Short mmCIF file of C-alpha atoms in Angstrom, two decimals:
data_model
loop_
_atom_site.label_atom_id
_atom_site.label_comp_id
_atom_site.label_asym_id
_atom_site.label_seq_id
_atom_site.Cartn_x
_atom_site.Cartn_y
_atom_site.Cartn_z
CA UNK A 95 -124.09 16.99 -49.67
CA UNK A 96 -126.44 15.24 -46.98
CA UNK A 97 -126.77 12.33 -49.33
CA UNK A 98 -123.33 12.08 -49.71
CA UNK A 99 -123.12 12.02 -45.75
CA UNK A 100 -126.01 9.56 -45.68
CA UNK A 101 -124.08 7.14 -47.95
CA UNK A 102 -121.28 7.44 -46.07
CA UNK A 103 -122.76 6.43 -42.94
CA UNK A 104 -124.50 3.47 -44.35
CA UNK A 105 -121.26 2.36 -45.59
CA UNK A 106 -119.88 2.55 -42.44
CA UNK A 107 -123.12 1.05 -40.94
CA UNK A 108 -123.15 -2.13 -43.44
CA UNK A 109 -118.99 -2.43 -42.35
CA UNK A 110 -120.04 -2.56 -38.83
CA UNK A 111 -122.58 -5.32 -39.04
CA UNK A 112 -120.70 -7.19 -41.71
CA UNK A 113 -117.43 -7.29 -39.20
CA UNK A 114 -120.02 -8.10 -36.74
CA UNK A 115 -120.99 -11.19 -38.86
CA UNK A 116 -117.83 -11.97 -39.53
CA UNK A 117 -116.72 -12.41 -36.03
CA UNK A 118 -115.47 -15.84 -35.26
CA UNK A 119 -115.45 -17.01 -38.91
CA UNK A 120 -111.41 -16.77 -38.29
CA UNK A 121 -111.74 -19.55 -35.90
CA UNK A 122 -111.17 -22.96 -37.56
CA UNK A 123 -114.32 -25.17 -36.49
CA UNK A 124 -112.29 -28.38 -36.72
CA UNK A 125 -109.41 -27.25 -34.83
CA UNK A 126 -110.33 -27.61 -31.24
CA UNK A 127 -109.51 -24.52 -28.81
CA UNK A 128 -109.15 -26.73 -25.60
CA UNK A 129 -107.77 -30.39 -25.39
CA UNK A 130 -107.79 -32.63 -22.30
CA UNK A 131 -104.41 -32.89 -20.21
CA UNK A 132 -103.48 -36.56 -21.46
CA UNK A 133 -103.69 -35.85 -25.27
CA UNK A 134 -101.15 -32.92 -24.65
CA UNK A 135 -98.84 -35.43 -22.67
CA UNK A 136 -98.99 -38.03 -25.25
CA UNK A 137 -97.21 -35.12 -27.96
CA UNK A 138 -94.78 -34.19 -25.22
CA UNK A 139 -93.70 -37.85 -24.69
CA UNK A 140 -93.13 -38.07 -28.48
CA UNK A 141 -90.99 -35.31 -28.39
CA UNK A 142 -88.42 -35.49 -25.42
CA UNK A 143 -86.49 -38.30 -26.71
CA UNK A 144 -83.18 -38.08 -28.59
CA UNK A 145 -82.87 -40.34 -31.88
CA UNK A 146 -79.95 -42.68 -32.24
CA UNK A 147 -77.37 -41.99 -34.82
CA UNK A 148 -77.54 -38.44 -34.90
CA UNK A 149 -75.88 -35.70 -34.29
CA UNK A 150 -75.11 -36.26 -30.62
CA UNK A 151 -73.91 -39.95 -31.37
CA UNK A 152 -71.37 -38.64 -33.95
CA UNK A 153 -69.90 -35.91 -31.89
CA UNK A 154 -69.84 -38.02 -28.79
CA UNK A 155 -67.44 -40.25 -31.05
CA UNK A 156 -69.81 -43.03 -31.30
CA UNK A 157 -69.60 -43.33 -35.03
CA UNK A 158 -68.18 -41.25 -37.74
CA UNK A 159 -69.83 -39.84 -41.27
CA UNK A 160 -67.14 -40.77 -43.60
CA UNK A 161 -68.97 -39.18 -46.98
CA UNK A 162 -69.68 -35.29 -46.84
CA UNK A 163 -73.03 -35.24 -48.22
CA UNK A 164 -74.27 -36.79 -45.04
CA UNK A 165 -72.15 -34.85 -42.39
CA UNK A 166 -68.40 -34.38 -41.01
CA UNK A 167 -67.07 -34.80 -37.66
CA UNK A 168 -66.22 -30.84 -37.60
CA UNK A 169 -67.08 -29.39 -34.07
CA UNK A 170 -67.61 -25.80 -35.43
CA UNK A 171 -70.93 -25.56 -33.32
CA UNK A 172 -73.35 -22.91 -33.72
CA UNK A 173 -76.64 -22.45 -32.10
CA UNK A 174 -78.38 -24.50 -29.59
CA UNK A 175 -81.95 -26.23 -30.13
CA UNK A 176 -83.70 -25.39 -27.16
CA UNK A 177 -87.10 -26.55 -25.86
CA UNK A 178 -89.15 -23.61 -24.93
CA UNK A 179 -91.99 -24.82 -27.26
CA UNK A 180 -92.34 -27.78 -25.62
CA UNK A 181 -92.10 -26.29 -22.35
CA UNK A 182 -95.05 -24.27 -23.41
CA UNK A 183 -96.70 -27.62 -23.96
CA UNK A 184 -95.94 -28.89 -20.51
CA UNK A 185 -97.31 -25.50 -18.88
CA UNK A 186 -100.44 -26.14 -21.03
CA UNK A 187 -101.06 -29.58 -19.96
CA UNK A 188 -100.87 -28.65 -15.92
CA UNK A 189 -103.61 -25.73 -17.00
CA UNK A 190 -105.74 -28.25 -18.67
CA UNK A 191 -105.67 -30.74 -16.08
CA UNK A 192 -106.74 -27.69 -13.95
CA UNK A 193 -109.54 -26.98 -16.39
CA UNK A 194 -111.13 -30.45 -16.45
CA UNK A 195 -111.04 -30.75 -12.69
CA UNK A 196 -108.27 -32.40 -11.47
CA UNK A 197 -106.95 -31.02 -7.78
CA UNK A 198 -103.60 -29.01 -7.31
CA UNK A 199 -101.86 -31.94 -6.86
CA UNK A 200 -102.60 -34.36 -9.86
CA UNK A 201 -100.86 -37.18 -12.06
CA UNK A 202 -100.39 -34.20 -14.93
CA UNK A 203 -98.75 -31.37 -12.29
CA UNK A 204 -96.47 -33.75 -11.19
CA UNK A 205 -95.28 -35.39 -14.46
CA UNK A 206 -94.88 -31.38 -15.22
CA UNK A 207 -92.60 -31.08 -12.55
CA UNK A 208 -90.08 -34.03 -13.99
CA UNK A 209 -90.75 -32.59 -17.57
CA UNK A 210 -89.74 -29.50 -16.61
CA UNK A 211 -86.63 -30.66 -14.65
CA UNK A 212 -85.32 -32.84 -17.04
CA UNK A 213 -85.67 -30.11 -20.24
CA UNK A 214 -83.91 -27.47 -18.26
CA UNK A 215 -81.22 -29.77 -17.16
CA UNK A 216 -80.82 -30.61 -20.98
CA UNK A 217 -80.81 -26.80 -21.96
CA UNK A 218 -78.33 -25.70 -19.12
CA UNK A 219 -76.22 -28.35 -19.93
CA UNK A 220 -75.78 -27.41 -23.86
CA UNK A 221 -75.53 -23.45 -23.14
CA UNK A 222 -75.23 -22.31 -19.66
CA UNK A 223 -77.38 -19.73 -18.50
CA UNK A 224 -81.23 -19.48 -19.32
CA UNK A 225 -84.43 -17.58 -18.81
CA UNK A 226 -86.52 -19.48 -16.47
CA UNK A 227 -88.09 -17.28 -13.86
CA UNK A 228 -89.36 -15.00 -16.20
CA UNK A 229 -89.89 -17.78 -18.93
CA UNK A 230 -92.21 -19.81 -17.46
CA UNK A 231 -93.82 -16.97 -15.59
CA UNK A 232 -98.02 -16.50 -16.39
CA UNK A 233 -96.93 -12.87 -17.27
CA UNK A 234 -96.01 -12.87 -20.82
CA UNK A 235 -92.80 -11.30 -21.64
CA UNK A 236 -90.94 -11.63 -25.07
CA UNK A 237 -87.76 -10.73 -23.54
CA UNK A 238 -87.21 -12.82 -20.14
CA UNK A 239 -84.46 -11.92 -18.29
CA UNK A 240 -81.68 -14.95 -17.61
CA UNK A 241 -81.18 -17.14 -14.43
CA UNK A 242 -77.58 -18.20 -13.74
CA UNK A 243 -76.96 -21.96 -14.44
CA UNK A 244 -76.51 -22.40 -10.53
CA UNK A 245 -80.09 -20.90 -9.99
CA UNK A 246 -81.21 -22.81 -13.06
CA UNK A 247 -79.67 -26.28 -11.16
CA UNK A 248 -81.32 -25.35 -7.86
CA UNK A 249 -84.69 -25.21 -9.44
CA UNK A 250 -83.88 -28.30 -11.44
CA UNK A 251 -83.29 -30.08 -8.42
CA UNK A 252 -86.73 -28.89 -6.29
CA UNK A 253 -88.89 -29.55 -9.42
CA UNK A 254 -87.41 -33.20 -8.93
CA UNK A 255 -87.58 -33.78 -5.36
CA UNK A 256 -91.23 -32.19 -5.48
CA UNK A 257 -92.17 -34.82 -8.27
CA UNK A 258 -91.32 -37.66 -6.14
CA UNK A 259 -93.07 -36.38 -3.15
CA UNK A 260 -95.99 -35.81 -5.39
CA UNK A 261 -96.04 -39.19 -7.10
CA UNK A 262 -95.95 -40.82 -3.66
CA UNK A 263 -98.55 -39.07 -2.48
CA UNK A 264 -100.68 -39.49 -5.52
CA UNK A 265 -99.91 -43.19 -5.33
CA UNK A 266 -100.40 -43.44 -1.63
CA UNK A 267 -104.16 -42.10 -2.59
CA UNK A 268 -105.02 -44.56 -5.20
CA UNK A 269 -104.18 -42.19 -7.85
CA UNK A 270 -101.35 -44.59 -9.47
CA UNK A 271 -101.95 -43.59 -13.05
CA UNK A 272 -101.73 -41.21 -15.70
CA UNK A 273 -103.50 -41.10 -19.09
CA UNK A 274 -101.37 -40.60 -22.02
CA UNK A 275 -98.15 -42.35 -21.17
CA UNK A 276 -96.43 -44.39 -24.11
CA UNK A 277 -93.62 -45.53 -22.16
CA UNK A 278 -95.24 -47.02 -19.10
CA UNK A 279 -98.97 -47.28 -19.93
CA UNK A 280 -99.55 -44.59 -17.14
CA UNK A 281 -97.53 -46.47 -14.30
CA UNK A 282 -96.52 -43.44 -11.80
CA UNK A 283 -94.39 -45.54 -10.10
CA UNK A 284 -92.57 -46.40 -12.67
CA UNK A 285 -91.91 -42.51 -13.75
CA UNK A 286 -91.21 -41.82 -10.14
CA UNK A 287 -88.48 -44.56 -10.31
CA UNK A 288 -87.18 -42.85 -13.58
CA UNK A 289 -87.37 -39.00 -11.60
CA UNK A 290 -85.26 -40.42 -8.95
CA UNK A 291 -82.40 -41.99 -11.25
CA UNK A 292 -82.69 -38.98 -13.21
CA UNK A 293 -82.13 -36.93 -10.04
CA UNK A 294 -78.93 -39.02 -9.51
CA UNK A 295 -77.63 -38.06 -13.06
CA UNK A 296 -77.78 -34.52 -12.14
CA UNK A 297 -76.15 -34.76 -9.13
CA UNK A 298 -73.24 -36.30 -10.37
CA UNK A 299 -73.40 -34.13 -13.54
CA UNK A 300 -72.75 -31.59 -10.61
CA UNK A 301 -69.25 -33.38 -9.17
CA UNK A 302 -67.03 -30.02 -9.59
CA UNK A 303 -69.94 -28.34 -7.34
CA UNK A 304 -69.83 -31.23 -4.27
CA UNK A 305 -68.89 -28.61 -1.62
CA UNK A 306 -71.51 -25.79 -2.58
CA UNK A 307 -73.63 -25.37 0.49
CA UNK A 308 -76.79 -24.52 -1.22
CA UNK A 309 -76.53 -27.37 -3.82
CA UNK A 310 -75.53 -29.76 -1.13
CA UNK A 311 -75.05 -32.63 -3.92
CA UNK A 312 -73.30 -35.00 -1.32
CA UNK A 313 -76.07 -34.84 1.01
CA UNK A 314 -78.93 -35.21 -1.78
CA UNK A 315 -77.16 -37.89 -3.20
CA UNK A 316 -77.12 -40.01 0.44
CA UNK A 317 -80.37 -38.99 1.11
CA UNK A 318 -82.06 -40.76 -2.31
CA UNK A 319 -79.90 -44.11 -1.62
CA UNK A 320 -80.39 -44.28 2.04
CA UNK A 321 -83.97 -43.92 1.79
CA UNK A 322 -85.46 -46.55 -0.53
CA UNK A 323 -89.08 -46.42 0.59
CA UNK A 324 -89.05 -42.78 0.00
CA UNK A 325 -87.04 -42.57 -3.03
CA UNK A 326 -87.70 -45.80 -5.29
CA UNK A 327 -85.21 -46.37 -7.61
CA UNK A 328 -85.07 -48.80 -11.02
CA UNK A 329 -83.85 -52.20 -9.86
CA UNK A 330 -83.50 -53.80 -13.48
CA UNK A 331 -83.02 -52.89 -17.38
CA UNK A 332 -86.83 -53.03 -17.57
CA UNK A 333 -87.39 -49.80 -15.19
CA UNK A 334 -85.67 -47.77 -17.75
CA UNK A 335 -87.32 -45.05 -19.42
CA UNK A 336 -87.15 -46.34 -23.10
CA UNK A 337 -88.26 -45.20 -26.26
CA UNK A 338 -89.99 -48.76 -28.37
CA UNK A 339 -89.63 -48.29 -32.19
CA UNK A 340 -92.09 -50.08 -34.85
CA UNK A 341 -92.06 -50.91 -38.27
CA UNK A 342 -94.76 -47.95 -39.62
CA UNK A 343 -94.83 -44.71 -38.50
CA UNK A 344 -92.06 -44.69 -35.68
CA UNK A 345 -89.35 -46.79 -37.50
CA UNK A 346 -85.55 -46.91 -35.96
CA UNK A 347 -83.40 -44.79 -37.47
CA UNK A 348 -81.43 -46.94 -39.59
CA UNK A 349 -83.10 -49.78 -41.52
CA UNK A 350 -83.97 -51.30 -44.78
CA UNK A 351 -85.40 -47.96 -46.29
CA UNK A 352 -82.42 -46.34 -46.33
CA UNK A 353 -79.52 -49.42 -46.46
CA UNK A 354 -78.84 -48.55 -50.17
CA UNK A 355 -78.17 -45.01 -49.44
CA UNK A 356 -75.88 -44.61 -46.25
CA UNK A 357 -75.12 -48.33 -44.82
CA UNK A 358 -71.45 -47.61 -46.02
CA UNK A 359 -71.43 -43.86 -45.53
CA UNK A 360 -70.75 -44.72 -41.94
CA UNK A 361 -68.36 -46.04 -39.95
CA UNK A 362 -67.77 -47.01 -36.25
CA UNK A 363 -65.24 -44.21 -34.07
CA UNK A 364 -62.12 -45.53 -32.66
CA UNK A 365 -62.87 -43.77 -29.50
CA UNK A 366 -65.70 -46.32 -29.06
CA UNK A 367 -64.70 -49.41 -31.15
CA UNK A 368 -61.20 -49.59 -30.11
CA UNK A 369 -61.91 -49.05 -26.57
CA UNK A 370 -64.35 -52.10 -26.73
CA UNK A 371 -62.04 -54.06 -28.83
CA UNK A 372 -58.86 -53.40 -26.32
CA UNK A 373 -61.01 -54.33 -23.49
CA UNK A 374 -62.03 -57.92 -25.49
CA UNK A 375 -65.84 -56.85 -25.04
CA UNK A 376 -68.45 -58.55 -27.27
CA UNK A 377 -70.37 -55.41 -27.92
CA UNK A 378 -67.70 -54.84 -30.30
CA UNK A 379 -69.46 -57.41 -32.68
CA UNK A 380 -72.76 -55.92 -31.74
CA UNK A 381 -72.09 -52.55 -32.48
CA UNK A 382 -69.59 -52.96 -35.73
CA UNK A 383 -68.43 -55.36 -38.34
CA UNK A 384 -64.69 -56.88 -38.68
CA UNK A 385 -62.70 -54.42 -40.98
CA UNK A 386 -62.52 -55.47 -44.81
CA UNK A 387 -58.51 -55.42 -44.61
CA UNK A 388 -58.01 -57.39 -41.33
CA UNK A 389 -60.28 -60.04 -43.00
CA UNK A 390 -58.28 -60.06 -46.15
CA UNK A 391 -54.74 -60.29 -44.16
CA UNK A 392 -56.72 -63.77 -42.56
CA UNK A 393 -57.45 -62.50 -39.31
CA UNK A 394 -60.72 -64.33 -38.18
CA UNK A 395 -63.96 -62.42 -38.02
CA UNK A 396 -64.25 -63.08 -34.34
CA UNK A 397 -60.86 -61.82 -33.66
CA UNK A 398 -61.20 -58.55 -31.53
CA UNK A 399 -58.02 -57.10 -33.59
CA UNK A 400 -60.68 -57.27 -36.82
CA UNK A 401 -62.62 -54.31 -35.26
CA UNK A 402 -60.88 -51.10 -36.28
CA UNK A 403 -62.61 -47.64 -35.60
CA UNK A 404 -61.78 -44.36 -37.66
CA UNK A 405 -60.28 -41.60 -35.54
CA UNK A 406 -62.64 -38.75 -35.47
CA UNK A 407 -60.22 -36.36 -36.08
CA UNK A 408 -58.76 -37.94 -39.14
CA UNK A 409 -59.32 -35.70 -42.73
CA UNK A 410 -62.80 -36.70 -44.17
CA UNK A 411 -61.43 -37.48 -47.59
CA UNK A 412 -58.65 -39.81 -46.12
CA UNK A 413 -61.71 -41.65 -44.04
CA UNK A 414 -63.77 -41.69 -47.07
CA UNK A 415 -60.92 -43.28 -49.23
CA UNK A 416 -60.00 -45.55 -46.24
CA UNK A 417 -63.45 -46.77 -45.04
CA UNK A 418 -64.01 -49.28 -47.64
CA UNK A 419 -66.49 -49.56 -50.34
CA UNK A 420 -68.85 -52.38 -51.20
CA UNK A 421 -68.54 -53.42 -54.63
CA UNK A 422 -70.27 -56.63 -54.24
CA UNK A 423 -67.46 -58.92 -53.93
CA UNK A 424 -64.85 -57.37 -51.30
CA UNK A 425 -64.26 -54.19 -49.07
CA UNK A 426 -61.80 -51.86 -51.05
CA UNK A 427 -59.43 -50.85 -49.20
CA UNK A 428 -61.79 -51.27 -46.00
CA UNK A 429 -59.57 -50.08 -42.96
CA UNK A 430 -62.54 -49.39 -40.78
CA UNK A 431 -65.62 -51.14 -39.61
CA UNK A 432 -68.97 -50.00 -40.84
CA UNK A 433 -71.88 -50.57 -38.32
CA UNK A 434 -73.45 -54.08 -37.65
CA UNK A 435 -75.80 -53.94 -40.46
CA UNK A 436 -77.11 -57.08 -39.28
CA UNK A 437 -78.48 -55.24 -36.42
CA UNK A 438 -79.26 -52.03 -37.37
CA UNK A 439 -80.21 -52.22 -41.00
CA UNK A 440 -82.00 -55.65 -41.36
CA UNK A 441 -85.26 -54.48 -39.41
CA UNK A 442 -87.25 -51.49 -38.22
CA UNK A 443 -86.85 -51.90 -34.76
CA UNK A 444 -83.13 -53.03 -34.03
CA UNK A 445 -83.08 -51.78 -30.31
CA UNK A 446 -84.92 -49.49 -28.02
CA UNK A 447 -83.78 -46.03 -27.05
CA UNK A 448 -82.58 -46.18 -23.61
CA UNK A 449 -83.41 -42.12 -22.08
CA UNK A 450 -82.91 -43.08 -18.25
CA UNK A 451 -81.61 -46.36 -17.83
CA UNK A 452 -80.60 -48.82 -14.99
CA UNK A 453 -76.98 -49.28 -16.13
CA UNK A 454 -76.36 -45.51 -16.19
CA UNK A 455 -77.75 -45.25 -12.50
CA UNK A 456 -75.26 -48.12 -11.45
CA UNK A 457 -72.70 -46.10 -13.03
CA UNK A 458 -73.81 -43.27 -11.06
CA UNK A 459 -73.78 -44.77 -7.94
CA UNK A 460 -70.42 -46.49 -8.31
CA UNK A 461 -69.30 -42.87 -8.91
CA UNK A 462 -70.42 -41.78 -5.80
CA UNK A 463 -69.18 -44.16 -4.05
CA UNK A 464 -65.73 -43.99 -5.52
CA UNK A 465 -66.01 -40.21 -4.51
CA UNK A 466 -66.77 -41.02 -0.91
CA UNK A 467 -70.59 -39.41 -1.30
CA UNK A 468 -71.99 -42.73 0.17
CA UNK A 469 -71.03 -46.04 1.88
CA UNK A 470 -71.21 -48.34 -0.96
CA UNK A 471 -68.99 -50.76 -2.48
CA UNK A 472 -68.23 -49.23 -5.87
CA UNK A 473 -66.94 -52.42 -7.13
CA UNK A 474 -70.20 -54.12 -7.04
CA UNK A 475 -72.18 -50.85 -8.55
CA UNK A 476 -69.52 -50.70 -11.37
CA UNK A 477 -69.84 -54.57 -12.12
CA UNK A 478 -73.85 -54.21 -11.98
CA UNK A 479 -73.29 -51.30 -14.48
CA UNK A 480 -71.18 -53.73 -17.19
CA UNK A 481 -73.70 -56.41 -16.43
CA UNK A 482 -76.93 -54.44 -16.96
CA UNK A 483 -75.63 -52.82 -20.12
CA UNK A 484 -74.21 -55.93 -21.69
CA UNK A 485 -77.60 -57.83 -20.40
CA UNK A 486 -79.71 -54.93 -22.16
CA UNK A 487 -77.67 -56.29 -25.73
CA UNK A 488 -78.52 -59.93 -24.98
CA UNK A 489 -75.11 -60.48 -23.68
CA UNK A 490 -74.63 -62.79 -20.42
CA UNK A 491 -73.03 -66.06 -19.89
CA UNK A 492 -72.48 -68.79 -22.61
CA UNK A 493 -72.74 -68.77 -26.70
CA UNK A 494 -73.47 -65.25 -28.42
CA UNK A 495 -74.46 -65.43 -31.86
CA UNK A 496 -73.11 -62.75 -33.86
CA UNK A 497 -74.14 -61.81 -37.38
CA UNK A 498 -71.76 -60.41 -40.00
CA UNK A 499 -72.88 -58.61 -43.36
CA UNK A 500 -71.72 -60.62 -46.52
CA UNK A 501 -70.18 -58.09 -49.54
CA UNK A 502 -73.13 -57.80 -51.90
CA UNK A 503 -75.85 -59.56 -50.19
CA UNK A 504 -79.19 -58.13 -49.56
CA UNK A 505 -80.00 -56.43 -45.90
CA UNK A 506 -83.60 -58.47 -45.31
CA UNK A 507 -82.12 -61.85 -46.70
CA UNK A 508 -81.16 -63.65 -43.72
CA UNK A 509 -78.56 -65.60 -45.94
CA UNK A 510 -76.85 -62.22 -46.55
CA UNK A 511 -74.93 -63.13 -42.84
CA UNK A 512 -72.35 -64.91 -41.66
CA UNK A 513 -73.21 -66.22 -38.58
CA UNK A 514 -70.74 -67.12 -35.77
CA UNK A 515 -70.46 -67.99 -32.37
CA UNK A 516 -68.57 -66.85 -29.49
CA UNK A 517 -68.55 -68.17 -25.81
CA UNK A 518 -68.89 -65.38 -23.08
CA UNK A 519 -68.03 -65.50 -19.76
CA UNK A 520 -68.73 -62.62 -17.54
CA UNK A 521 -66.86 -63.50 -14.44
CA UNK A 522 -63.85 -64.05 -16.64
CA UNK A 523 -64.08 -60.53 -18.64
CA UNK A 524 -64.95 -58.42 -14.97
CA UNK A 525 -61.23 -60.34 -13.96
CA UNK A 526 -59.61 -58.63 -16.74
CA UNK A 527 -56.35 -56.28 -15.92
CA UNK A 528 -58.17 -53.58 -17.73
CA UNK A 529 -61.97 -54.31 -16.66
CA UNK A 530 -61.19 -55.42 -13.28
CA UNK A 531 -62.14 -52.27 -10.62
CA UNK A 532 -58.71 -50.50 -9.20
CA UNK A 533 -59.99 -49.02 -6.50
CA UNK A 534 -61.88 -45.66 -4.96
CA UNK A 535 -59.07 -44.08 -6.87
CA UNK A 536 -58.43 -42.03 -10.08
CA UNK A 537 -58.09 -45.03 -12.17
CA UNK A 538 -61.25 -46.51 -10.79
CA UNK A 539 -63.00 -43.21 -11.32
CA UNK A 540 -61.71 -43.50 -14.92
CA UNK A 541 -62.95 -47.07 -15.13
CA UNK A 542 -66.42 -45.95 -14.26
CA UNK A 543 -66.78 -43.09 -16.63
CA UNK A 544 -65.47 -45.12 -19.53
CA UNK A 545 -67.89 -48.04 -19.09
CA UNK A 546 -70.79 -45.56 -18.52
CA UNK A 547 -69.76 -44.06 -22.21
CA UNK A 548 -69.56 -47.06 -23.37
CA UNK A 549 -73.02 -48.46 -22.10
CA UNK A 550 -74.42 -44.55 -23.68
CA UNK A 551 -73.66 -45.98 -27.08
CA UNK A 552 -76.83 -44.59 -29.20
CA UNK A 553 -78.64 -43.82 -26.03
CA UNK A 554 -79.19 -40.96 -23.59
CA UNK A 555 -78.60 -38.26 -25.90
CA UNK A 556 -75.32 -36.38 -25.31
CA UNK A 557 -74.52 -37.76 -22.03
CA UNK A 558 -71.40 -39.69 -23.56
CA UNK A 559 -70.39 -36.02 -24.77
CA UNK A 560 -71.27 -34.48 -21.00
CA UNK A 561 -69.89 -37.14 -19.00
CA UNK A 562 -66.10 -36.49 -21.10
CA UNK A 563 -66.46 -32.90 -20.99
CA UNK A 564 -66.83 -33.23 -17.08
CA UNK A 565 -64.35 -35.78 -16.66
CA UNK A 566 -61.67 -36.18 -19.95
CA UNK A 567 -62.77 -39.64 -19.93
CA UNK A 568 -62.41 -41.46 -22.48
CA UNK A 569 -60.06 -39.53 -24.71
CA UNK A 570 -61.64 -38.16 -27.30
CA UNK A 571 -60.02 -38.09 -30.81
CA UNK A 572 -58.94 -34.43 -31.59
CA UNK A 573 -56.37 -32.27 -32.79
CA UNK A 574 -56.58 -33.53 -36.47
CA UNK A 575 -57.79 -31.64 -39.63
CA UNK A 576 -61.64 -33.42 -39.38
CA UNK A 577 -62.23 -31.54 -35.89
CA UNK A 578 -62.48 -28.01 -37.25
CA UNK A 579 -62.83 -25.74 -34.15
CA UNK A 580 -58.75 -25.16 -34.41
CA UNK A 581 -58.69 -28.64 -33.05
CA UNK A 582 -60.56 -28.10 -30.30
CA UNK A 583 -63.49 -30.34 -28.74
CA UNK A 584 -65.89 -27.74 -27.81
CA UNK A 585 -67.39 -27.09 -24.17
CA UNK A 586 -70.87 -25.37 -25.35
CA UNK A 587 -73.30 -24.58 -27.78
CA UNK A 588 -73.90 -21.24 -28.44
CA UNK A 589 -77.29 -19.49 -27.64
CA UNK A 590 -79.99 -20.00 -30.69
CA UNK A 591 -80.04 -16.72 -33.07
CA UNK A 592 -83.49 -16.16 -31.98
CA UNK A 593 -82.43 -14.73 -28.68
CA UNK A 594 -80.01 -12.51 -30.44
CA UNK A 595 -82.69 -11.33 -32.54
CA UNK A 596 -85.78 -11.13 -29.80
CA UNK A 597 -83.92 -10.88 -26.51
CA UNK A 598 -80.64 -9.21 -27.29
CA UNK A 599 -80.24 -7.20 -23.83
CA UNK A 600 -80.62 -10.10 -21.71
CA UNK A 601 -78.42 -12.56 -23.97
CA UNK A 602 -75.62 -9.82 -24.11
CA UNK A 603 -75.90 -9.61 -20.09
CA UNK A 604 -75.56 -13.43 -19.91
CA UNK A 605 -72.79 -13.38 -22.25
CA UNK A 606 -71.05 -10.94 -20.17
CA UNK A 607 -71.66 -12.74 -16.88
CA UNK A 608 -70.33 -16.02 -17.99
CA UNK A 609 -67.89 -15.84 -21.03
CA UNK A 610 -66.61 -12.20 -21.01
CA UNK A 611 -69.19 -10.79 -23.56
CA UNK A 612 -68.45 -13.47 -26.04
CA UNK A 613 -70.81 -16.32 -27.19
CA UNK A 614 -67.76 -18.79 -27.34
CA UNK A 615 -68.15 -22.16 -27.67
CA UNK A 616 -64.62 -23.05 -26.27
CA UNK A 617 -65.74 -21.41 -23.03
CA UNK A 618 -66.12 -23.36 -19.62
CA UNK A 619 -69.81 -22.83 -18.15
CA UNK A 620 -70.39 -22.55 -14.22
CA UNK A 621 -70.85 -26.53 -13.76
CA UNK A 622 -67.63 -26.94 -15.41
CA UNK A 623 -65.60 -24.42 -13.20
#
């Protein structure tokens, strides 16, 4: 008996010793447990942009998928993708900056405020109320309560104002750079300008709440405009926040590699292309190609009548049949315009993706002037926005070369494109009846929002949809069999399924407070009421 007890104790002792010896072996010696803040910021920078030609572009009705394998235009939306994992990295960046000895106010803490604000803006615009206060608390909780959408926007504006002030303080103290920045090479003043332009975006998004004293939308907007030294803003396209592509590890989504797979599986949307054609806007010729049937009918490829987009609401099978197939000789039947394959498929770096741009800022200022928030000339800023958007695409006074793909050609072969030259006059364009600013009235507002929508083409994520949802401009195609969702354009996304699984009580409470208990994609969130 004693021998058995001894053996048992010995075995237990050996287990404890072995456990002690194994302590730490579960840690990977090749994986860092701490990291410098610049490396964290670098990873965040690569994750914050929404790429072109994805769901945001299709559901904002910039383009259409005509082949079911690649997608459709049905607005049967489910759960949104929220950015809480990325937000944890932002918090980690702040912690690491303190760990390596930065002061309380430092370039990374200032960047963190902008990043938190931009991420929460994006998330709340998708779904409504959100966990915020408890979600970012150092006291870890897996069931954070929801803040109202109004509380989220109050915090977003607070972060943005603090970010501007902190950046100004750092720049004045000679700390004008931040390492790990892939956009501006660490230039903190450039980020300060983006921060303030983004603030104008947020305030315009709150236009339905302009009388809310807690938000003070009009006052905040006017304060930024009237204090350019305190709130520097972009002055050209070069000041915009833009994601730049290269031919190796971050290729433009449409490129020679996938030309053979999907170049004819997508076509332009009527909402975008037909609007551009009606305005005689040369961006139509850069975004799309002439429809095959129009050319077969003898219409010249540089005639705006040759550019035809498909209604996003049409039956997908019907769209597929009519879209046109490149059979090596002609488009059959070719009723709609494909993407401009020279611009979007012949290289790996078609164009930068703008996230917060100068043209948008001009239109936001024009809208504020139209609404009477600021004493500025709305017409001037409206025209500046159009000119800036044209300039981004290389359009200016004088000749403009446009290229259209030859049927049966090779995408990377320069000889596979027909070249045409059109002459463009900016003054004449702006003087057209449909373009000339109608004044500080409902028609003028519509013109501003429509031109801003066109300027968002393949840029700025969901902003084209957000502006349509807020104003009703431009008129979206809906109601047909291709729309889904009983013919309606949704007003929001549902919450992700993880909230139902992990935070059900607070999720249900948020639904009760907002949408009568249902996670309804057709219900208006607070910002729209």
